[in-house]
CSV table of N, CA and C in Angstrom, one decimal:
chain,number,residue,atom,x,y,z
A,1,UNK,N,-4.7,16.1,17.5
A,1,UNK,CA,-5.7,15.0,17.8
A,1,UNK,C,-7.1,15.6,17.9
A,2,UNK,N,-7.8,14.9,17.1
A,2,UNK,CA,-9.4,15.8,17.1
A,2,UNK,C,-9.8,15.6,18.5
A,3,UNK,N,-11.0,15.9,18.7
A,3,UNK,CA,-11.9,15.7,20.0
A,3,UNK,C,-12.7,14.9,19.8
A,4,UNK,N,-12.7,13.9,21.2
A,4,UNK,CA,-13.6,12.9,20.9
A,4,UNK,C,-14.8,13.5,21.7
A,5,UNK,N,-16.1,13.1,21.7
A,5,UNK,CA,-17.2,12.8,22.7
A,5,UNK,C,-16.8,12.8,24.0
A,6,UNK,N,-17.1,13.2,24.7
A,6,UNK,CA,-16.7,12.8,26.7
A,6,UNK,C,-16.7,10.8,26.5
A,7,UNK,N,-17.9,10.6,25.9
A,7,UNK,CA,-18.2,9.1,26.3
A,7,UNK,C,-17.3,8.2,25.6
A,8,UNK,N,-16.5,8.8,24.3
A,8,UNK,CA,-15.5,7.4,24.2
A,8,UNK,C,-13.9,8.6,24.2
A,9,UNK,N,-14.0,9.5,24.8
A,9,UNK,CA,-12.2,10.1,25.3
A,9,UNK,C,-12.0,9.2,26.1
A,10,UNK,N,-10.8,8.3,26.1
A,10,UNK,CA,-10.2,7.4,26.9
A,10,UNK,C,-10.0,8.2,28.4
A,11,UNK,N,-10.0,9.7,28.7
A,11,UNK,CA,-9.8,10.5,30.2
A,11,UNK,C,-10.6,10.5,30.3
A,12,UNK,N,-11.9,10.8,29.8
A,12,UNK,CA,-13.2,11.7,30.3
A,12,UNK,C,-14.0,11.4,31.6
A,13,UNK,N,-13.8,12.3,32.2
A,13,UNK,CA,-14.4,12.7,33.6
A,13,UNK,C,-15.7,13.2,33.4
A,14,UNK,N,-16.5,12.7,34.1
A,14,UNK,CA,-17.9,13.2,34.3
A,14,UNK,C,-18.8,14.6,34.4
A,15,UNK,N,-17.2,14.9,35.7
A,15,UNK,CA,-17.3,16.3,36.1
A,15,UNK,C,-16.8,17.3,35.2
A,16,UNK,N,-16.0,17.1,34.5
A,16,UNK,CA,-15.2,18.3,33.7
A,16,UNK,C,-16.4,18.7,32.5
A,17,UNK,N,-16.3,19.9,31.8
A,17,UNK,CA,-16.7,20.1,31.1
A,17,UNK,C,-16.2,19.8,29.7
A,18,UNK,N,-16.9,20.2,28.5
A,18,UNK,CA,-16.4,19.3,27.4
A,18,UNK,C,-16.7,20.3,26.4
A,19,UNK,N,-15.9,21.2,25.6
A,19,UNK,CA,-14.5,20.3,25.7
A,19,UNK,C,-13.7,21.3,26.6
A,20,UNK,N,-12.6,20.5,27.3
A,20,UNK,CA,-11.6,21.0,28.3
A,20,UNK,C,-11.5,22.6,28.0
A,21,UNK,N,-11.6,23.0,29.0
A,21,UNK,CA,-10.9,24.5,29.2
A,21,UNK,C,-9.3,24.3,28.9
A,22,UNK,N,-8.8,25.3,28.1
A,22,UNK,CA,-7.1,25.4,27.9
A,22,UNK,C,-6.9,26.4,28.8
A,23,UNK,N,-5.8,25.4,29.5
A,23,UNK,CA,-4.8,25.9,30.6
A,23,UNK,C,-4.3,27.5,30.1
A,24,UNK,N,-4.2,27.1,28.8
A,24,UNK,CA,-3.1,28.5,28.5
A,24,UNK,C,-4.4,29.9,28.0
A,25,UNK,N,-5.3,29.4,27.5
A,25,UNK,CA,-6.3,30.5,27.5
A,25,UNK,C,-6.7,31.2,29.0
A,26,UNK,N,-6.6,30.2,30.3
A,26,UNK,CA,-7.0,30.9,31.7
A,26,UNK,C,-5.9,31.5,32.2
A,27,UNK,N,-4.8,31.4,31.5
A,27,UNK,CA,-3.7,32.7,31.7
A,27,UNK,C,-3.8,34.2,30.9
A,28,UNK,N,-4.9,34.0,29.8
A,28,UNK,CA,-4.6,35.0,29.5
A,28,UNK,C,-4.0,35.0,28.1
A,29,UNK,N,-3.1,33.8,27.6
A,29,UNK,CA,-3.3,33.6,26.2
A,29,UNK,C,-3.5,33.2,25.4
A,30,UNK,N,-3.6,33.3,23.6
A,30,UNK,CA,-4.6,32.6,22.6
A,30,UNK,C,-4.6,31.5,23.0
A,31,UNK,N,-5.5,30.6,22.6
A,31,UNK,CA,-5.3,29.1,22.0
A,31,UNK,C,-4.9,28.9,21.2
A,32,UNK,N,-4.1,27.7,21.2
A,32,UNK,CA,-2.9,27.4,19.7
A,32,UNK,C,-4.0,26.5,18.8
A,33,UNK,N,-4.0,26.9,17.6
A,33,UNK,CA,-4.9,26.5,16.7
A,33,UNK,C,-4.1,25.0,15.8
A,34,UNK,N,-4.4,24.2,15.1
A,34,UNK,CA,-3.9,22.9,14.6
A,34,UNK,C,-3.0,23.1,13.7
A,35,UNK,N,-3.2,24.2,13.2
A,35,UNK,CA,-1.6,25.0,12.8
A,35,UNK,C,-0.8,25.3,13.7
A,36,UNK,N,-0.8,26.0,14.4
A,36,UNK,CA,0.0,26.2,15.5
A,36,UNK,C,0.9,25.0,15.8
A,37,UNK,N,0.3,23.9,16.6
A,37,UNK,CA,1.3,23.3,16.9
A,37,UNK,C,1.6,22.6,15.9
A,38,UNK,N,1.7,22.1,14.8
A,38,UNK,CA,2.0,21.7,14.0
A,38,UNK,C,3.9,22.3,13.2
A,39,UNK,N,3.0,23.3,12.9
A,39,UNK,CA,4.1,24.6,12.8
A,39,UNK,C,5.6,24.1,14.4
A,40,UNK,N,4.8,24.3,15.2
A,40,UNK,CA,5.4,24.3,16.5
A,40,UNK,C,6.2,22.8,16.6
A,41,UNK,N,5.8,22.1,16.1
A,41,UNK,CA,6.3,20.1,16.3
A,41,UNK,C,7.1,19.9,15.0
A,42,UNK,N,6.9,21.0,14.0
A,42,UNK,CA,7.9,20.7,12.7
A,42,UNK,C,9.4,21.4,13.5
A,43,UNK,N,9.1,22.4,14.1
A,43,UNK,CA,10.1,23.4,14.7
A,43,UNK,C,11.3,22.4,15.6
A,44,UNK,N,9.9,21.5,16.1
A,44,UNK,CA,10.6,21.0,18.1
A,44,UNK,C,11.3,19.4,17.5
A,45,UNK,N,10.7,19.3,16.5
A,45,UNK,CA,10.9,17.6,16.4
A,45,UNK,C,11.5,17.5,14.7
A,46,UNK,N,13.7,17.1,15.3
A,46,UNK,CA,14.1,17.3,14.0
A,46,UNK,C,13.6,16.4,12.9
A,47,UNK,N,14.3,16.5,11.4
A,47,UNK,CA,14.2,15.9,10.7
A,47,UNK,C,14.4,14.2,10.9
A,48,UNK,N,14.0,13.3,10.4
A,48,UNK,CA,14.3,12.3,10.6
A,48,UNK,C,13.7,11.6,11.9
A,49,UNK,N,13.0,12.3,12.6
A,49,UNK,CA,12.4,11.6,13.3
A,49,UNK,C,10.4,11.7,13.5
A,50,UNK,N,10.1,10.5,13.5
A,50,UNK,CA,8.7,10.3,13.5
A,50,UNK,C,7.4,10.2,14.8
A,51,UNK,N,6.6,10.5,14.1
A,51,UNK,CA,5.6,10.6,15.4
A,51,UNK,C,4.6,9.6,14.8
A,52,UNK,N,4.0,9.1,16.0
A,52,UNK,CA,2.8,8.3,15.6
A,52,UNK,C,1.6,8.7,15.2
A,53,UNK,N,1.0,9.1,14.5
A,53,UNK,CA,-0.4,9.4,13.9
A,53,UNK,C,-1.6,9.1,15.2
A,54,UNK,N,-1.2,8.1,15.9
A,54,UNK,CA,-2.6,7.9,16.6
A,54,UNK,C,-2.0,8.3,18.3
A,55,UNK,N,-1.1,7.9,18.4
A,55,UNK,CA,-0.9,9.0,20.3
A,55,UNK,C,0.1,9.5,20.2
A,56,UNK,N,0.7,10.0,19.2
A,56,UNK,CA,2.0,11.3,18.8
A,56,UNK,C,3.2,10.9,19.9
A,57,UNK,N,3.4,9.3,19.8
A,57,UNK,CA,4.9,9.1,20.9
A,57,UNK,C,5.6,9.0,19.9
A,58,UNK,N,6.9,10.2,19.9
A,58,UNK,CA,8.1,10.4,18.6
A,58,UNK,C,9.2,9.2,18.9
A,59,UNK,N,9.4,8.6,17.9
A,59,UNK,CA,10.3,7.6,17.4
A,59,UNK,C,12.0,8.3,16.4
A,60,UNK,N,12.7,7.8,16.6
A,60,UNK,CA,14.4,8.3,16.0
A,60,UNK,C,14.2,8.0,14.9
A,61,UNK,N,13.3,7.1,14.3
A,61,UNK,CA,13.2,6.9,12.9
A,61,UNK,C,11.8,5.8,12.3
A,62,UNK,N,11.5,5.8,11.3
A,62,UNK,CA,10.5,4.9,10.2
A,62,UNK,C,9.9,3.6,10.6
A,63,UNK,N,10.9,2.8,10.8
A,63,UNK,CA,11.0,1.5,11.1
A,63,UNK,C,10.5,1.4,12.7
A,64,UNK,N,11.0,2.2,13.5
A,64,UNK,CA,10.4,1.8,14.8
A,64,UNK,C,9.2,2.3,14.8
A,65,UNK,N,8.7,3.8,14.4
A,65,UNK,CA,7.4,4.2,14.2
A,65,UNK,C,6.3,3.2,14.0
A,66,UNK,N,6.9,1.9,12.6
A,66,UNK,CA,5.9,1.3,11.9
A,66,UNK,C,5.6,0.5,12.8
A,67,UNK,N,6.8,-0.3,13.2
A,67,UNK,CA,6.2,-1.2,14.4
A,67,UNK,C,5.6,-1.0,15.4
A,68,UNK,N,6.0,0.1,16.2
A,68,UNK,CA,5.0,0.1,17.0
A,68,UNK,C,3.5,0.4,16.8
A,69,UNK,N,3.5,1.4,15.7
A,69,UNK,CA,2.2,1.6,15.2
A,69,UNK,C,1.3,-0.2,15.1
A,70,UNK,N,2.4,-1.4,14.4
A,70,UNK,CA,1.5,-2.3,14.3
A,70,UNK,C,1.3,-3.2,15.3
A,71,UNK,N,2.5,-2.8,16.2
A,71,UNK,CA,2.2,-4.1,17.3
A,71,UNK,C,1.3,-3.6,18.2
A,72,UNK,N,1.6,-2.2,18.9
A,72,UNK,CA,0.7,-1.4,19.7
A,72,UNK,C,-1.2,-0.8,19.2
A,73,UNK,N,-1.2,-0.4,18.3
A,73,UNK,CA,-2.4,0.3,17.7
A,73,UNK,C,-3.2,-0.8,17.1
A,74,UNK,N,-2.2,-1.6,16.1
A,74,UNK,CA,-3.2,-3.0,15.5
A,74,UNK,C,-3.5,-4.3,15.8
A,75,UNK,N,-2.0,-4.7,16.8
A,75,UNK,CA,-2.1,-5.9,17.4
A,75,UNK,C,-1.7,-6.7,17.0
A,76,UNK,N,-0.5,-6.5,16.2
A,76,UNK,CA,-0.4,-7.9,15.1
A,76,UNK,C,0.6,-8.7,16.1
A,77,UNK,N,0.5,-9.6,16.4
A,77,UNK,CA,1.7,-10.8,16.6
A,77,UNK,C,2.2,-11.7,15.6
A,78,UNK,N,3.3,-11.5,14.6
A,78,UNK,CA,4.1,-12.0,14.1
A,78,UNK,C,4.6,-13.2,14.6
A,79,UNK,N,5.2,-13.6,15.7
A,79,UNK,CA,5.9,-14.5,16.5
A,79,UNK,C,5.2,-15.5,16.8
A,80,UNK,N,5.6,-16.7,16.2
A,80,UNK,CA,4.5,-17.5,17.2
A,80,UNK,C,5.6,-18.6,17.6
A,81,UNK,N,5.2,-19.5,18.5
A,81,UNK,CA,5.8,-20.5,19.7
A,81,UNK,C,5.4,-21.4,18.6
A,82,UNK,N,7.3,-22.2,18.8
A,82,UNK,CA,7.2,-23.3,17.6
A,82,UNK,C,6.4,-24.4,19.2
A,83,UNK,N,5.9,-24.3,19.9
A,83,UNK,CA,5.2,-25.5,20.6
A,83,UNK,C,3.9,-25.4,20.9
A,84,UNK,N,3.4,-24.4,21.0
A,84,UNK,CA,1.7,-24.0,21.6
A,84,UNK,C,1.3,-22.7,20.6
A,85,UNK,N,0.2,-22.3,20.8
A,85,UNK,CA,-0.2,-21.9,19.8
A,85,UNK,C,-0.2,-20.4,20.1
A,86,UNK,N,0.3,-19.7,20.7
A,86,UNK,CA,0.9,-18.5,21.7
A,86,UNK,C,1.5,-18.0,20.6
A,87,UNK,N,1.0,-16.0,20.2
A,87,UNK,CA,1.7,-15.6,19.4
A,87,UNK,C,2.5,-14.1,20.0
A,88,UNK,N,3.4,-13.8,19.7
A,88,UNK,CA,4.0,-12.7,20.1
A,88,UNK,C,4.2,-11.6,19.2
A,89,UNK,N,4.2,-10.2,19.8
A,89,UNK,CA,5.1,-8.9,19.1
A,89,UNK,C,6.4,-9.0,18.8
A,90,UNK,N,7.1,-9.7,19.7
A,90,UNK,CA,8.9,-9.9,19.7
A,90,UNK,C,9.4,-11.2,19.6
A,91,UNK,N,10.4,-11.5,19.0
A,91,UNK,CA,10.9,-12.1,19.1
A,91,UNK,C,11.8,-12.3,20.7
A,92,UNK,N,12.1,-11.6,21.2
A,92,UNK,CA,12.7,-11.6,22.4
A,92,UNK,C,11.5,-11.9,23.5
A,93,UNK,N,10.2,-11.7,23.5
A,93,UNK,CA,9.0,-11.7,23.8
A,93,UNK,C,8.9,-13.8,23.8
A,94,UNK,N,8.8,-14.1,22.5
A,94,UNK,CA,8.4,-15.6,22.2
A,94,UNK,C,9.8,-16.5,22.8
A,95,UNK,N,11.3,-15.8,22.2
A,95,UNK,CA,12.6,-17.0,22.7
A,95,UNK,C,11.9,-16.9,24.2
A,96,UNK,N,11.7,-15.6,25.5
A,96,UNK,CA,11.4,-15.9,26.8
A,96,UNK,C,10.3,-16.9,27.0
A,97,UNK,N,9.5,-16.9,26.8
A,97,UNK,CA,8.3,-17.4,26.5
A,97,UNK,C,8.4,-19.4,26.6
A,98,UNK,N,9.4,-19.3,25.5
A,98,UNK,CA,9.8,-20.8,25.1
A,98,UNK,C,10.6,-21.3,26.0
A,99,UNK,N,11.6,-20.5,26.7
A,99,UNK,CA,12.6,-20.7,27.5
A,99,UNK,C,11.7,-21.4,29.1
A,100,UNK,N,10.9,-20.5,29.7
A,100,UNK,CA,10.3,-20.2,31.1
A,100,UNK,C,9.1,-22.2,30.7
A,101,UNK,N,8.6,-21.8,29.4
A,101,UNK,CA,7.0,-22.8,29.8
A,101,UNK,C,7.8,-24.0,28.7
A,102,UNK,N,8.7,-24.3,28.2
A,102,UNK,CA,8.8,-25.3,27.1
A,102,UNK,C,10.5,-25.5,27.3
A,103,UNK,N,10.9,-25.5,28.3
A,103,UNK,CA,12.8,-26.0,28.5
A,103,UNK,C,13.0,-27.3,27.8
A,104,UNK,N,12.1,-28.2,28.4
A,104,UNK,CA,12.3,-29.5,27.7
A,104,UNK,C,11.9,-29.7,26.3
A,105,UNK,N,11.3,-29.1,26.0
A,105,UNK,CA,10.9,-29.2,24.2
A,105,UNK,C,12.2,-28.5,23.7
A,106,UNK,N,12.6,-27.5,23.7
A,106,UNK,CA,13.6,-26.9,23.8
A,106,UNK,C,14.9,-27.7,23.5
A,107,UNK,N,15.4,-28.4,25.1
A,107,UNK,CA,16.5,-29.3,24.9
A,107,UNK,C,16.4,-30.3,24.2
A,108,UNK,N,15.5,-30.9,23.8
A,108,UNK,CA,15.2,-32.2,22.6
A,108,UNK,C,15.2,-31.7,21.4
A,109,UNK,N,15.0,-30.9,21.0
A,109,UNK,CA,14.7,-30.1,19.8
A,109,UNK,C,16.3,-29.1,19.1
A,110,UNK,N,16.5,-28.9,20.2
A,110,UNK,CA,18.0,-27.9,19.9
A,110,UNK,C,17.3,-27.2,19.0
A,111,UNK,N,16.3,-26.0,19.1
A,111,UNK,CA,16.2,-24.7,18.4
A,111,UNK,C,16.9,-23.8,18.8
A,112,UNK,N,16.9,-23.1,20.1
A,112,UNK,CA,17.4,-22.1,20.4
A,112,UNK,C,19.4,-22.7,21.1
A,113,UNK,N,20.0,-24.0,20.3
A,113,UNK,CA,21.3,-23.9,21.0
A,113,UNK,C,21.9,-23.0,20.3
A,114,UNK,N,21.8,-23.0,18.8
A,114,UNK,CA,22.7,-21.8,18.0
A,114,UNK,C,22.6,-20.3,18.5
A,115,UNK,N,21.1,-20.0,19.0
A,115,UNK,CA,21.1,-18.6,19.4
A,115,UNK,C,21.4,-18.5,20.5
A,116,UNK,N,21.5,-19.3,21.7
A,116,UNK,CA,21.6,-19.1,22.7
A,116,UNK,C,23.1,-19.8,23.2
A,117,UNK,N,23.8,-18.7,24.3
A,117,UNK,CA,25.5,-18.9,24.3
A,117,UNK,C,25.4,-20.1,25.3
A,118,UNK,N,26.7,-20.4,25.8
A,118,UNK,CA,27.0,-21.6,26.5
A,118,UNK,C,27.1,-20.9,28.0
A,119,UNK,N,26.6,-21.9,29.0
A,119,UNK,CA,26.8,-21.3,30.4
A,119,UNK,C,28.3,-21.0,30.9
């Protein structure tokens, strides 16, 4: 991850200097250069599993990567509430949603009886 400015690094302290001292240089060894860990994350992180390009949280696979890259990083709400104008990332996110603020729309409508089991 490059280095941002102190003024838009989402940590940046006032006090610290910029850019961070590495912990592992004040022991006494190199700094790991952008090869390095690279090299080091192809080693640690098997095949088949993904990292995110913008805050490197590793995913089991593609598909979860993508989403969250879109719901988290871009913001997309796919989901929207067949009653108000309320849009969601999940579908599990919108059925609650419908369930809690719209019961009665809900029971007149019989959308969710097929998905939802019997008491």
């Amino acid at each position: 991850m490059p280095h941002l400015p102190p003024t838009l690094h989402p940590k940046a302290q006032p006090s610290l200097s910029y850019p961070p001292a590495s912990p592992i240089a004040d022991r006494g060894h190199p700094v790991p250069t952008r090869g390095d860990i690279k090299l080091h994350l192809q080693t640690v992180i098997p095949n088949g599993v993904r990292q995110c390009p913008v805050c490197g949280r590793v995913f089991s696979g593609n598909h979860q990567c993508r989403r969250h890259y879109k719901t988290i990083h871009l913001g997309v709400k796919e989901h929207s509430c067949n009653f108000c104008p309320k849009n969601f990332t999940t579908v599990t996110s919108k059925t609650h949603h419908m369930k809690v603020f719209h019961p009665l729309d809900i029971r007149m409508s019989g959308i969710l009886s097929s998905q939802s089991k019997p008491p």
